[in-house]
mmCIF file of N, CA and C in Angstrom:
data_model
loop_
_atom_site.group_PDB
_atom_site.id
_atom_site.type_symbol
_atom_site.label_atom_id
_atom_site.label_comp_id
_atom_site.label_asym_id
_atom_site.label_seq_id
_atom_site.Cartn_x
_atom_site.Cartn_y
_atom_site.Cartn_z
ATOM 1 N N MET A 1 -3.162 60.058 7.318
ATOM 2 C CA MET A 1 -2.521 58.895 7.918
ATOM 3 C C MET A 1 -1.732 58.184 6.823
ATOM 4 N N THR A 2 -0.466 57.997 7.071
ATOM 5 C CA THR A 2 0.401 57.331 6.105
ATOM 6 C C THR A 2 1.035 56.125 6.766
ATOM 7 N N ASP A 3 1.052 55.013 6.076
ATOM 8 C CA ASP A 3 1.814 53.845 6.508
ATOM 9 C C ASP A 3 2.342 53.177 5.248
ATOM 10 N N LEU A 4 3.253 52.234 5.413
ATOM 11 C CA LEU A 4 3.921 51.649 4.250
ATOM 12 C C LEU A 4 2.946 50.962 3.293
ATOM 13 N N SER A 5 1.902 50.315 3.815
ATOM 14 C CA SER A 5 0.951 49.655 2.915
ATOM 15 C C SER A 5 0.208 50.683 2.053
ATOM 16 N N ARG A 6 -0.139 51.822 2.632
ATOM 17 C CA ARG A 6 -0.792 52.882 1.840
ATOM 18 C C ARG A 6 0.162 53.458 0.802
ATOM 19 N N VAL A 7 1.428 53.625 1.196
ATOM 20 C CA VAL A 7 2.425 54.149 0.262
ATOM 21 C C VAL A 7 2.616 53.168 -0.894
ATOM 22 N N ASN A 8 2.738 51.884 -0.588
ATOM 23 C CA ASN A 8 2.850 50.865 -1.640
ATOM 24 C C ASN A 8 1.675 50.932 -2.600
ATOM 25 N N ALA A 9 0.474 50.978 -2.056
ATOM 26 C CA ALA A 9 -0.730 51.016 -2.888
ATOM 27 C C ALA A 9 -0.754 52.280 -3.746
ATOM 28 N N TRP A 10 -0.376 53.405 -3.153
ATOM 29 C CA TRP A 10 -0.404 54.658 -3.894
ATOM 30 C C TRP A 10 0.627 54.637 -5.028
ATOM 31 N N ILE A 11 1.833 54.176 -4.747
ATOM 32 C CA ILE A 11 2.864 54.140 -5.792
ATOM 33 C C ILE A 11 2.489 53.145 -6.884
ATOM 34 N N ASP A 12 1.910 52.010 -6.516
ATOM 35 C CA ASP A 12 1.423 51.075 -7.543
ATOM 36 C C ASP A 12 0.410 51.763 -8.453
ATOM 37 N N ALA A 13 -0.507 52.528 -7.862
ATOM 38 C CA ALA A 13 -1.512 53.244 -8.653
ATOM 39 C C ALA A 13 -0.865 54.356 -9.482
ATOM 40 N N TYR A 14 0.142 55.019 -8.934
ATOM 41 C CA TYR A 14 0.859 56.063 -9.661
ATOM 42 C C TYR A 14 1.528 55.469 -10.910
ATOM 43 N N VAL A 15 2.205 54.343 -10.751
ATOM 44 C CA VAL A 15 2.879 53.702 -11.885
ATOM 45 C C VAL A 15 1.848 53.245 -12.921
ATOM 46 N N ARG A 16 0.688 52.743 -12.467
ATOM 47 C CA ARG A 16 -0.388 52.375 -13.401
ATOM 48 C C ARG A 16 -0.833 53.601 -14.196
ATOM 49 N N ALA A 17 -1.028 54.720 -13.505
ATOM 50 C CA ALA A 17 -1.441 55.955 -14.180
ATOM 51 C C ALA A 17 -0.346 56.446 -15.125
ATOM 52 N N TRP A 18 0.894 56.334 -14.714
ATOM 53 C CA TRP A 18 2.048 56.734 -15.529
ATOM 54 C C TRP A 18 2.059 55.950 -16.832
ATOM 55 N N ASN A 19 1.696 54.673 -16.751
ATOM 56 C CA ASN A 19 1.727 53.819 -17.929
ATOM 57 C C ASN A 19 0.429 53.814 -18.728
ATOM 58 N N SER A 20 -0.597 54.447 -18.222
ATOM 59 C CA SER A 20 -1.860 54.490 -18.962
ATOM 60 C C SER A 20 -2.190 55.886 -19.488
ATOM 61 N N ASN A 21 -1.721 56.922 -18.773
ATOM 62 C CA ASN A 21 -2.102 58.311 -19.069
ATOM 63 C C ASN A 21 -3.616 58.484 -19.083
ATOM 64 N N ASP A 22 -4.295 57.670 -18.329
ATOM 65 C CA ASP A 22 -5.754 57.742 -18.220
ATOM 66 C C ASP A 22 -6.124 58.817 -17.203
ATOM 67 N N ARG A 23 -6.959 59.768 -17.624
ATOM 68 C CA ARG A 23 -7.356 60.884 -16.747
ATOM 69 C C ARG A 23 -7.936 60.388 -15.421
ATOM 70 N N ALA A 24 -8.751 59.357 -15.473
ATOM 71 C CA ALA A 24 -9.374 58.847 -14.246
ATOM 72 C C ALA A 24 -8.332 58.226 -13.320
ATOM 73 N N HIS A 25 -7.370 57.500 -13.884
ATOM 74 C CA HIS A 25 -6.306 56.901 -13.062
ATOM 75 C C HIS A 25 -5.474 57.987 -12.389
ATOM 76 N N ILE A 26 -5.132 59.019 -13.144
ATOM 77 C CA ILE A 26 -4.328 60.112 -12.595
ATOM 78 C C ILE A 26 -5.129 60.847 -11.517
ATOM 79 N N GLY A 27 -6.342 61.220 -11.834
ATOM 80 C CA GLY A 27 -7.167 61.967 -10.891
ATOM 81 C C GLY A 27 -7.429 61.230 -9.598
ATOM 82 N N ALA A 28 -7.569 59.912 -9.670
ATOM 83 C CA ALA A 28 -7.858 59.115 -8.475
ATOM 84 C C ALA A 28 -6.711 59.133 -7.465
ATOM 85 N N LEU A 29 -5.532 59.512 -7.903
ATOM 86 C CA LEU A 29 -4.376 59.555 -7.001
ATOM 87 C C LEU A 29 -4.426 60.721 -6.018
ATOM 88 N N PHE A 30 -5.141 61.787 -6.361
ATOM 89 C CA PHE A 30 -5.012 63.056 -5.652
ATOM 90 C C PHE A 30 -6.324 63.549 -5.057
ATOM 91 N N THR A 31 -6.198 64.279 -3.951
ATOM 92 C CA THR A 31 -7.358 64.949 -3.375
ATOM 93 C C THR A 31 -7.767 66.088 -4.299
ATOM 94 N N GLU A 32 -8.969 66.566 -4.120
ATOM 95 C CA GLU A 32 -9.492 67.653 -4.948
ATOM 96 C C GLU A 32 -8.600 68.895 -4.873
ATOM 97 N N ASP A 33 -8.017 69.167 -3.709
ATOM 98 C CA ASP A 33 -7.222 70.382 -3.499
ATOM 99 C C ASP A 33 -5.720 70.103 -3.388
ATOM 100 N N ALA A 34 -5.255 69.008 -3.936
ATOM 101 C CA ALA A 34 -3.844 68.602 -3.812
ATOM 102 C C ALA A 34 -2.910 69.618 -4.462
ATOM 103 N N ALA A 35 -1.649 69.552 -4.017
ATOM 104 C CA ALA A 35 -0.567 70.330 -4.629
ATOM 105 C C ALA A 35 0.484 69.346 -5.121
ATOM 106 N N TYR A 36 0.925 69.523 -6.371
ATOM 107 C CA TYR A 36 1.924 68.655 -6.992
ATOM 108 C C TYR A 36 3.093 69.535 -7.423
ATOM 109 N N TYR A 37 4.211 69.381 -6.730
ATOM 110 C CA TYR A 37 5.419 70.138 -7.038
ATOM 111 C C TYR A 37 6.292 69.292 -7.954
ATOM 112 N N THR A 38 6.454 69.719 -9.204
ATOM 113 C CA THR A 38 7.288 68.985 -10.151
ATOM 114 C C THR A 38 8.771 69.243 -9.913
ATOM 115 N N ALA A 39 9.062 70.239 -9.122
ATOM 116 C CA ALA A 39 10.404 70.560 -8.637
ATOM 117 C C ALA A 39 10.190 71.305 -7.317
ATOM 118 N N PRO A 40 11.093 71.142 -6.382
ATOM 119 C CA PRO A 40 10.836 71.652 -5.032
ATOM 120 C C PRO A 40 10.549 73.146 -4.935
ATOM 121 N N PHE A 41 11.113 73.962 -5.828
ATOM 122 C CA PHE A 41 10.967 75.400 -5.689
ATOM 123 C C PHE A 41 10.140 76.039 -6.798
ATOM 124 N N ASP A 42 9.554 75.214 -7.663
ATOM 125 C CA ASP A 42 8.663 75.720 -8.699
ATOM 126 C C ASP A 42 7.244 75.784 -8.154
ATOM 127 N N PRO A 43 6.416 76.665 -8.695
ATOM 128 C CA PRO A 43 5.015 76.683 -8.261
ATOM 129 C C PRO A 43 4.360 75.329 -8.549
ATOM 130 N N PRO A 44 3.509 74.866 -7.653
ATOM 131 C CA PRO A 44 2.884 73.556 -7.872
ATOM 132 C C PRO A 44 1.702 73.640 -8.817
ATOM 133 N N TRP A 45 1.348 72.468 -9.346
ATOM 134 C CA TRP A 45 0.031 72.328 -9.951
ATOM 135 C C TRP A 45 -0.916 72.219 -8.770
ATOM 136 N N ARG A 46 -1.993 72.973 -8.766
ATOM 137 C CA ARG A 46 -2.935 72.972 -7.636
ATOM 138 C C ARG A 46 -4.298 72.456 -8.074
ATOM 139 N N GLY A 47 -4.782 71.492 -7.318
ATOM 140 C CA GLY A 47 -6.084 70.917 -7.588
ATOM 141 C C GLY A 47 -6.001 69.770 -8.578
ATOM 142 N N ARG A 48 -6.945 68.854 -8.419
ATOM 143 C CA ARG A 48 -6.930 67.624 -9.217
ATOM 144 C C ARG A 48 -6.921 67.912 -10.711
ATOM 145 N N GLU A 49 -7.757 68.833 -11.184
ATOM 146 C CA GLU A 49 -7.841 69.088 -12.627
ATOM 147 C C GLU A 49 -6.534 69.651 -13.190
ATOM 148 N N GLU A 50 -5.909 70.571 -12.459
ATOM 149 C CA GLU A 50 -4.634 71.127 -12.924
ATOM 150 C C GLU A 50 -3.538 70.056 -12.906
ATOM 151 N N ILE A 51 -3.570 69.181 -11.914
ATOM 152 C CA ILE A 51 -2.597 68.089 -11.848
ATOM 153 C C ILE A 51 -2.759 67.158 -13.043
ATOM 154 N N VAL A 52 -3.986 66.767 -13.337
ATOM 155 C CA VAL A 52 -4.225 65.875 -14.480
ATOM 156 C C VAL A 52 -3.765 66.545 -15.777
ATOM 157 N N SER A 53 -4.111 67.803 -15.966
ATOM 158 C CA SER A 53 -3.713 68.513 -17.187
ATOM 159 C C SER A 53 -2.198 68.651 -17.284
ATOM 160 N N GLY A 54 -1.546 69.027 -16.179
ATOM 161 C CA GLY A 54 -0.090 69.164 -16.177
ATOM 162 C C GLY A 54 0.602 67.847 -16.472
ATOM 163 N N TRP A 55 0.090 66.790 -15.854
ATOM 164 C CA TRP A 55 0.647 65.451 -16.074
ATOM 165 C C TRP A 55 0.570 65.088 -17.555
ATOM 166 N N LEU A 56 -0.617 65.264 -18.146
ATOM 167 C CA LEU A 56 -0.811 64.872 -19.545
ATOM 168 C C LEU A 56 -0.023 65.754 -20.513
ATOM 169 N N ASP A 57 0.215 67.013 -20.142
ATOM 170 C CA ASP A 57 1.053 67.886 -20.968
ATOM 171 C C ASP A 57 2.505 67.413 -20.993
ATOM 172 N N ARG A 58 2.940 66.703 -19.939
ATOM 173 C CA ARG A 58 4.333 66.252 -19.827
ATOM 174 C C ARG A 58 4.439 64.723 -19.820
ATOM 175 N N ARG A 59 3.431 64.062 -20.330
ATOM 176 C CA ARG A 59 3.340 62.600 -20.205
ATOM 177 C C ARG A 59 4.466 61.867 -20.919
ATOM 178 N N ASP A 60 4.754 60.702 -20.359
ATOM 179 C CA ASP A 60 5.625 59.738 -21.014
ATOM 180 C C ASP A 60 4.727 58.770 -21.767
ATOM 181 N N GLU A 61 5.292 58.125 -22.756
ATOM 182 C CA GLU A 61 4.527 57.120 -23.486
ATOM 183 C C GLU A 61 4.384 55.861 -22.629
ATOM 184 N N PRO A 62 3.218 55.215 -22.671
ATOM 185 C CA PRO A 62 3.018 53.997 -21.884
ATOM 186 C C PRO A 62 4.097 52.959 -22.175
ATOM 187 N N GLY A 63 4.613 52.370 -21.125
ATOM 188 C CA GLY A 63 5.617 51.327 -21.241
ATOM 189 C C GLY A 63 7.024 51.829 -21.531
ATOM 190 N N GLU A 64 7.190 53.150 -21.606
ATOM 191 C CA GLU A 64 8.483 53.740 -21.947
ATOM 192 C C GLU A 64 9.468 53.694 -20.775
ATOM 193 N N THR A 65 8.962 53.616 -19.558
ATOM 194 C CA THR A 65 9.825 53.692 -18.386
ATOM 195 C C THR A 65 9.680 52.468 -17.494
ATOM 196 N N THR A 66 10.704 52.269 -16.692
ATOM 197 C CA THR A 66 10.594 51.361 -15.551
ATOM 198 C C THR A 66 10.913 52.196 -14.321
ATOM 199 N N PHE A 67 10.269 51.871 -13.218
ATOM 200 C CA PHE A 67 10.454 52.630 -11.980
ATOM 201 C C PHE A 67 10.649 51.647 -10.837
ATOM 202 N N THR A 68 11.742 51.799 -10.132
ATOM 203 C CA THR A 68 11.986 51.015 -8.927
ATOM 204 C C THR A 68 12.153 51.995 -7.779
ATOM 205 N N TRP A 69 11.811 51.545 -6.580
ATOM 206 C CA TRP A 69 11.859 52.475 -5.453
ATOM 207 C C TRP A 69 12.014 51.727 -4.137
ATOM 208 N N ALA A 70 12.378 52.489 -3.122
ATOM 209 C CA ALA A 70 12.465 51.971 -1.757
ATOM 210 C C ALA A 70 12.123 53.112 -0.808
ATOM 211 N N PRO A 71 11.465 52.803 0.295
ATOM 212 C CA PRO A 71 11.141 53.858 1.260
ATOM 213 C C PRO A 71 12.391 54.296 2.018
ATOM 214 N N LEU A 72 12.525 55.600 2.229
ATOM 215 C CA LEU A 72 13.575 56.127 3.091
ATOM 216 C C LEU A 72 13.014 56.408 4.479
ATOM 217 N N SER A 73 11.764 56.913 4.500
ATOM 218 C CA SER A 73 11.110 57.218 5.772
ATOM 219 C C SER A 73 9.598 57.224 5.547
ATOM 220 N N VAL A 74 8.893 56.570 6.436
ATOM 221 C CA VAL A 74 7.430 56.594 6.394
ATOM 222 C C VAL A 74 6.951 56.871 7.814
ATOM 223 N N THR A 75 6.266 57.997 7.986
ATOM 224 C CA THR A 75 5.694 58.352 9.283
ATOM 225 C C THR A 75 4.187 58.484 9.111
ATOM 226 N N SER A 76 3.499 58.849 10.158
ATOM 227 C CA SER A 76 2.046 59.024 10.050
ATOM 228 C C SER A 76 1.685 60.244 9.200
ATOM 229 N N GLU A 77 2.639 61.129 8.960
ATOM 230 C CA GLU A 77 2.370 62.355 8.208
ATOM 231 C C GLU A 77 2.934 62.375 6.793
ATOM 232 N N VAL A 78 4.063 61.704 6.578
ATOM 233 C CA VAL A 78 4.763 61.860 5.304
ATOM 234 C C VAL A 78 5.561 60.604 4.974
ATOM 235 N N ALA A 79 5.684 60.346 3.673
ATOM 236 C CA ALA A 79 6.560 59.275 3.185
ATOM 237 C C ALA A 79 7.600 59.914 2.279
ATOM 238 N N VAL A 80 8.829 59.462 2.422
ATOM 239 C CA VAL A 80 9.915 59.891 1.544
ATOM 240 C C VAL A 80 10.458 58.625 0.893
ATOM 241 N N ILE A 81 10.463 58.620 -0.423
ATOM 242 C CA ILE A 81 10.944 57.432 -1.138
ATOM 243 C C ILE A 81 12.049 57.828 -2.105
ATOM 244 N N GLN A 82 12.951 56.878 -2.336
ATOM 245 C CA GLN A 82 14.020 57.050 -3.302
ATOM 246 C C GLN A 82 13.734 56.115 -4.463
ATOM 247 N N GLY A 83 13.782 56.639 -5.669
ATOM 248 C CA GLY A 83 13.463 55.823 -6.825
ATOM 249 C C GLY A 83 14.457 55.993 -7.945
ATOM 250 N N THR A 84 14.320 55.109 -8.924
ATOM 251 C CA THR A 84 15.099 55.187 -10.158
ATOM 252 C C THR A 84 14.130 55.013 -11.317
ATOM 253 N N THR A 85 14.166 55.962 -12.235
ATOM 254 C CA THR A 85 13.349 55.899 -13.444
ATOM 255 C C THR A 85 14.271 55.667 -14.621
ATOM 256 N N ALA A 86 14.045 54.583 -15.344
ATOM 257 C CA ALA A 86 14.871 54.244 -16.508
ATOM 258 C C ALA A 86 14.042 54.370 -17.780
ATOM 259 N N TYR A 87 14.553 55.188 -18.693
ATOM 260 C CA TYR A 87 14.033 55.312 -20.048
ATOM 261 C C TYR A 87 14.979 54.551 -20.956
ATOM 262 N N PRO A 88 14.594 54.308 -22.200
ATOM 263 C CA PRO A 88 15.512 53.604 -23.101
ATOM 264 C C PRO A 88 16.862 54.315 -23.266
ATOM 265 N N ASP A 89 16.880 55.662 -23.174
ATOM 266 C CA ASP A 89 18.103 56.410 -23.456
ATOM 267 C C ASP A 89 18.645 57.220 -22.280
ATOM 268 N N ARG A 90 18.022 57.122 -21.091
ATOM 269 C CA ARG A 90 18.499 57.894 -19.951
ATOM 270 C C ARG A 90 17.935 57.318 -18.653
ATOM 271 N N VAL A 91 18.576 57.675 -17.540
ATOM 272 C CA VAL A 91 18.168 57.193 -16.222
ATOM 273 C C VAL A 91 18.156 58.376 -15.265
ATOM 274 N N TYR A 92 17.170 58.387 -14.379
ATOM 275 C CA TYR A 92 17.054 59.444 -13.375
ATOM 276 C C TYR A 92 16.982 58.838 -11.979
ATOM 277 N N SER A 93 17.606 59.532 -11.024
ATOM 278 C CA SER A 93 17.372 59.247 -9.609
ATOM 279 C C SER A 93 16.263 60.176 -9.151
ATOM 280 N N ASN A 94 15.377 59.662 -8.313
ATOM 281 C CA ASN A 94 14.229 60.427 -7.842
ATOM 282 C C ASN A 94 14.165 60.416 -6.326
ATOM 283 N N LEU A 95 13.676 61.506 -5.782
ATOM 284 C CA LEU A 95 13.324 61.583 -4.373
ATOM 285 C C LEU A 95 11.915 62.162 -4.342
ATOM 286 N N TRP A 96 10.983 61.423 -3.745
ATOM 287 C CA TRP A 96 9.596 61.867 -3.672
ATOM 288 C C TRP A 96 9.206 62.073 -2.221
ATOM 289 N N VAL A 97 8.493 63.153 -1.970
ATOM 290 C CA VAL A 97 7.887 63.411 -0.668
ATOM 291 C C VAL A 97 6.379 63.356 -0.886
ATOM 292 N N ILE A 98 5.723 62.445 -0.182
ATOM 293 C CA ILE A 98 4.309 62.141 -0.419
ATOM 294 C C ILE A 98 3.532 62.318 0.883
ATOM 295 N N ARG A 99 2.471 63.100 0.827
ATOM 296 C CA ARG A 99 1.585 63.272 1.980
ATOM 297 C C ARG A 99 0.199 62.764 1.584
ATOM 298 N N LEU A 100 -0.232 61.686 2.209
ATOM 299 C CA LEU A 100 -1.516 61.067 1.892
ATOM 300 C C LEU A 100 -2.563 61.446 2.918
ATOM 301 N N ASP A 101 -3.827 61.445 2.482
ATOM 302 C CA ASP A 101 -4.923 61.627 3.435
ATOM 303 C C ASP A 101 -5.360 60.259 3.963
ATOM 304 N N ARG A 102 -6.365 60.241 4.795
ATOM 305 C CA ARG A 102 -6.830 58.981 5.404
ATOM 306 C C ARG A 102 -7.370 57.988 4.373
ATOM 307 N N ALA A 103 -7.855 58.502 3.247
ATOM 308 C CA ALA A 103 -8.394 57.632 2.199
ATOM 309 C C ALA A 103 -7.304 57.098 1.267
ATOM 310 N N GLY A 104 -6.048 57.523 1.471
ATOM 311 C CA GLY A 104 -4.961 57.050 0.629
ATOM 312 C C GLY A 104 -4.729 57.885 -0.613
ATOM 313 N N ARG A 105 -5.372 59.052 -0.694
ATOM 314 C CA ARG A 105 -5.124 59.968 -1.807
ATOM 315 C C ARG A 105 -4.050 60.964 -1.393
ATOM 316 N N CYS A 106 -3.293 61.405 -2.363
ATOM 317 C CA CYS A 106 -2.207 62.335 -2.092
ATOM 318 C C CYS A 106 -2.744 63.758 -1.991
ATOM 319 N N ARG A 107 -2.340 64.438 -0.925
ATOM 320 C CA ARG A 107 -2.723 65.844 -0.766
ATOM 321 C C ARG A 107 -1.574 66.778 -1.094
ATOM 322 N N GLU A 108 -0.329 66.230 -1.044
ATOM 323 C CA GLU A 108 0.834 67.014 -1.456
ATOM 324 C C GLU A 108 1.932 66.069 -1.927
ATOM 325 N N PHE A 109 2.489 66.393 -3.078
ATOM 326 C CA PHE A 109 3.536 65.569 -3.692
ATOM 327 C C PHE A 109 4.638 66.502 -4.170
ATOM 328 N N THR A 110 5.874 66.181 -3.807
ATOM 329 C CA THR A 110 7.030 66.938 -4.280
ATOM 330 C C THR A 110 8.043 65.948 -4.819
ATOM 331 N N GLU A 111 8.577 66.262 -6.002
ATOM 332 C CA GLU A 111 9.582 65.375 -6.575
ATOM 333 C C GLU A 111 10.870 66.136 -6.870
ATOM 334 N N TRP A 112 11.971 65.462 -6.597
ATOM 335 C CA TRP A 112 13.298 65.885 -7.012
ATOM 336 C C TRP A 112 13.771 64.826 -7.992
ATOM 337 N N TRP A 113 14.451 65.220 -9.033
ATOM 338 C CA TRP A 113 14.982 64.249 -9.980
ATOM 339 C C TRP A 113 16.303 64.765 -10.535
ATOM 340 N N MET A 114 17.194 63.823 -10.800
ATOM 341 C CA MET A 114 18.497 64.159 -11.331
ATOM 342 C C MET A 114 18.885 63.111 -12.365
ATOM 343 N N GLU A 115 19.262 63.584 -13.531
ATOM 344 C CA GLU A 115 19.665 62.666 -14.595
ATOM 345 C C GLU A 115 21.053 62.095 -14.308
ATOM 346 N N HIS A 116 21.193 60.795 -14.533
ATOM 347 C CA HIS A 116 22.497 60.146 -14.384
ATOM 348 C C HIS A 116 23.410 60.570 -15.551
ATOM 349 N N PRO A 117 24.699 60.656 -15.315
ATOM 350 C CA PRO A 117 25.613 60.972 -16.418
ATOM 351 C C PRO A 117 25.522 59.891 -17.494
ATOM 352 N N ARG A 118 25.629 60.327 -18.719
ATOM 353 C CA ARG A 118 25.606 59.372 -19.838
ATOM 354 C C ARG A 118 27.018 58.857 -20.080
ATOM 355 N N SER A 119 27.123 57.577 -20.316
ATOM 356 C CA SER A 119 28.447 56.987 -20.531
ATOM 357 C C SER A 119 28.900 57.128 -21.949
#
């Protein structure tokens, strides 16, 4: 079951985990058997432990980014959000597809990202 309040809560927790790199914060976001697609056509990280390990292998430094977002579509099955991630030296546009369970944990996450041209 997905609704905007659950999506808000989940993204708030995701950003907290992004800025802490804490294993417990990251793990709490996902179901035990979740799939995390770092790109739409790449094999996903499968399961909470693989997701936590993959995340930490590619982690950003705490406080290095800012993330803003807005919902594009939220249904009972899926949320699609558009975001912007700003680093000190680059900016990315993001599209996330998020499937939450009834407890508000993500069971499937897919991200698309594109770097903005540098001026």
